[in-house]
């Protein structure tokens, strides 16, 4: 496949996620929630999770953001739903490496999120792409701290 066709395909997947985001909305029974913003672009994201025995049973996001941040949040929720905290944090680490241009084989586990590797060429958009993942990391590490205190 010619590179331009590939870029086109990736762009289409990103646009599909941003116009019809997966797991968009709120959770009444959320056990953990967080809000993060990216002042450089103006993206704001609220994440809500239902953690049960260290597993992400459900996740939703809301807020307002650019195409990249919305698509990335949608892809992130697809990648981590049903995963344990440890698995989800490992995926967040993989994603962080990916957008720095450090790809490796384990990145298949990221699903559609792996498509955002192209963002590494646009430093200004890296924060847009990582916002949802940073939120996830923060929410999960706070949840862990709470558990340790119990
Ligand atoms: Zn943005």
Short mmCIF file of C-alpha atoms and ligand atoms in Angstrom, two decimals:
data_model
loop_
_atom_site.label_atom_id
_atom_site.label_comp_id
_atom_site.label_asym_id
_atom_site.label_seq_id
_atom_site.Cartn_x
_atom_site.Cartn_y
_atom_site.Cartn_z
CA UNK A 1 0.00 0.00 0.00
CA UNK A 2 1.38 3.40 -0.94
CA UNK A 3 2.28 5.54 2.03
CA UNK A 4 -0.20 8.24 1.07
CA UNK A 5 -3.01 5.65 1.00
CA UNK A 6 -1.92 4.47 4.43
CA UNK A 7 -1.96 8.00 5.77
CA UNK A 8 -5.41 8.43 4.32
CA UNK A 9 -6.62 5.26 6.01
CA UNK A 10 -5.19 6.34 9.34
CA UNK A 11 -6.71 9.77 9.00
CA UNK A 12 -10.10 8.17 8.35
CA UNK A 13 -9.85 6.00 11.47
CA UNK A 14 -8.91 9.06 13.55
CA UNK A 15 -11.84 11.05 12.12
CA UNK A 16 -14.26 8.16 12.76
CA UNK A 17 -13.19 7.96 16.41
CA UNK A 18 -13.46 11.71 16.89
CA UNK A 19 -16.88 12.06 15.25
CA UNK A 20 -18.31 8.89 16.84
CA UNK A 21 -16.24 8.42 20.00
CA UNK A 22 -16.49 5.09 21.81
CA UNK A 23 -17.36 5.04 25.53
CA UNK A 24 -18.33 8.70 25.46
CA UNK A 25 -20.53 9.93 28.30
CA UNK A 26 -20.69 9.58 32.06
CA UNK A 27 -21.07 6.77 34.59
CA UNK A 28 -23.42 7.12 37.54
CA UNK A 29 -21.70 4.36 39.47
CA UNK A 30 -18.15 5.58 38.84
CA UNK A 31 -15.66 4.54 41.52
CA UNK A 32 -12.97 6.92 40.28
CA UNK A 33 -12.93 10.08 38.23
CA UNK A 34 -10.54 12.74 37.10
CA UNK A 35 -10.41 15.89 35.00
CA UNK A 36 -7.34 16.96 33.06
CA UNK A 37 -6.70 19.75 30.60
CA UNK A 38 -4.16 20.58 27.96
CA UNK A 39 -3.73 24.37 28.02
CA UNK A 40 -1.64 24.38 24.82
CA UNK A 41 -4.63 23.32 22.75
CA UNK A 42 -7.59 23.92 25.09
CA UNK A 43 -8.54 20.25 25.42
CA UNK A 44 -10.46 19.28 28.55
CA UNK A 45 -11.24 15.70 29.46
CA UNK A 46 -13.21 14.08 32.25
CA UNK A 47 -12.62 10.39 32.79
CA UNK A 48 -14.83 8.13 34.84
CA UNK A 49 -14.05 4.53 35.73
CA UNK A 50 -15.63 1.62 37.47
CA UNK A 51 -12.80 -0.32 39.08
CA UNK A 52 -13.66 -3.71 40.50
CA UNK A 53 -10.97 -5.80 42.13
CA UNK A 54 -8.25 -3.98 40.25
CA UNK A 55 -9.98 -4.37 36.88
CA UNK A 56 -11.46 -1.62 34.69
CA UNK A 57 -15.03 -2.87 34.39
CA UNK A 58 -16.20 0.26 32.63
CA UNK A 59 -14.82 3.59 31.49
CA UNK A 60 -16.35 6.74 29.99
CA UNK A 61 -14.97 10.07 28.92
CA UNK A 62 -16.51 13.48 28.35
CA UNK A 63 -15.29 17.04 27.91
CA UNK A 64 -14.28 18.96 24.84
CA UNK A 65 -11.18 18.60 22.78
CA UNK A 66 -9.68 18.69 19.31
CA UNK A 67 -9.92 15.82 16.83
CA UNK A 68 -6.71 14.19 18.05
CA UNK A 69 -7.50 14.36 21.77
CA UNK A 70 -11.07 13.07 21.26
CA UNK A 71 -9.96 10.26 18.93
CA UNK A 72 -7.16 9.31 21.32
CA UNK A 73 -9.56 9.18 24.29
CA UNK A 74 -11.93 6.97 22.29
CA UNK A 75 -9.07 4.62 21.29
CA UNK A 76 -7.73 4.57 24.85
CA UNK A 77 -11.09 3.46 26.29
CA UNK A 78 -11.27 0.66 23.68
CA UNK A 79 -7.77 -0.48 24.62
CA UNK A 80 -8.14 -0.54 28.42
CA UNK A 81 -11.73 -1.64 29.10
CA UNK A 82 -11.69 -5.02 30.83
CA UNK A 83 -7.97 -4.74 31.60
CA UNK A 84 -6.38 -4.86 35.05
CA UNK A 85 -4.76 -1.74 36.48
CA UNK A 86 -1.32 -3.20 35.80
CA UNK A 87 -2.18 -4.07 32.18
CA UNK A 88 -3.72 -0.64 31.58
CA UNK A 89 -0.68 1.16 33.03
CA UNK A 90 1.60 -0.94 30.79
CA UNK A 91 -0.48 0.12 27.77
CA UNK A 92 -0.21 3.77 28.84
CA UNK A 93 3.57 3.35 28.97
CA UNK A 94 3.57 1.77 25.50
CA UNK A 95 1.49 4.64 24.17
CA UNK A 96 3.84 7.20 25.66
CA UNK A 97 6.79 5.51 23.90
CA UNK A 98 4.79 5.30 20.67
CA UNK A 99 4.13 9.03 20.43
CA UNK A 100 7.81 9.68 21.11
CA UNK A 101 8.55 7.65 17.96
CA UNK A 102 9.87 4.63 19.91
CA UNK A 103 7.76 1.87 18.41
CA UNK A 104 8.06 -1.78 19.39
CA UNK A 105 6.21 -5.06 18.82
CA UNK A 106 4.09 -4.93 21.95
CA UNK A 107 2.27 -1.94 20.55
CA UNK A 108 -0.22 -4.19 18.74
CA UNK A 109 -2.03 -4.41 22.07
CA UNK A 110 -2.89 -0.73 21.74
CA UNK A 111 -5.36 -1.50 18.94
CA UNK A 112 -6.43 1.58 16.98
CA UNK A 113 -4.40 3.76 19.35
CA UNK A 114 -1.24 2.51 17.61
CA UNK A 115 -2.35 4.56 14.60
CA UNK A 116 -1.45 7.72 16.50
CA UNK A 117 2.28 6.95 16.13
CA UNK A 118 2.32 9.60 13.37
CA UNK A 119 1.80 12.23 16.07
CA UNK A 120 5.47 11.84 17.02
CA UNK A 121 6.26 14.02 14.00
CA UNK A 122 4.09 16.83 15.39
CA UNK A 123 5.39 17.73 18.86
CA UNK A 124 2.60 20.26 19.42
CA UNK A 125 -0.01 17.50 19.09
CA UNK A 126 1.67 14.98 21.39
CA UNK A 127 -0.04 16.50 24.43
CA UNK A 128 -3.40 16.21 22.66
CA UNK A 129 -2.77 12.52 22.01
CA UNK A 130 -1.51 11.71 25.51
CA UNK A 131 -4.11 13.68 27.51
CA UNK A 132 -6.55 10.77 27.95
CA UNK A 133 -3.73 8.36 28.77
CA UNK A 134 -2.25 10.77 31.34
CA UNK A 135 -5.71 11.03 32.88
CA UNK A 136 -5.97 7.26 33.02
CA UNK A 137 -2.54 6.93 34.66
CA UNK A 138 -3.44 9.56 37.23
CA UNK A 139 -6.84 8.05 38.03
CA UNK A 140 -5.37 4.56 38.40
CA UNK A 141 -2.46 5.65 40.56
CA UNK A 142 -4.81 7.61 42.84
CA UNK A 143 -7.08 4.57 43.09
CA UNK A 144 -4.06 2.47 44.07
CA UNK A 145 -3.06 4.94 46.75
CA UNK A 146 -6.58 4.83 48.20
CA UNK A 147 -6.47 1.04 48.26
CA UNK A 148 -3.11 1.06 50.03
CA UNK A 149 -4.56 3.32 52.70
CA UNK A 150 -7.47 1.04 53.42
ZN1 LIG B 1 -5.71 19.16 21.19
#
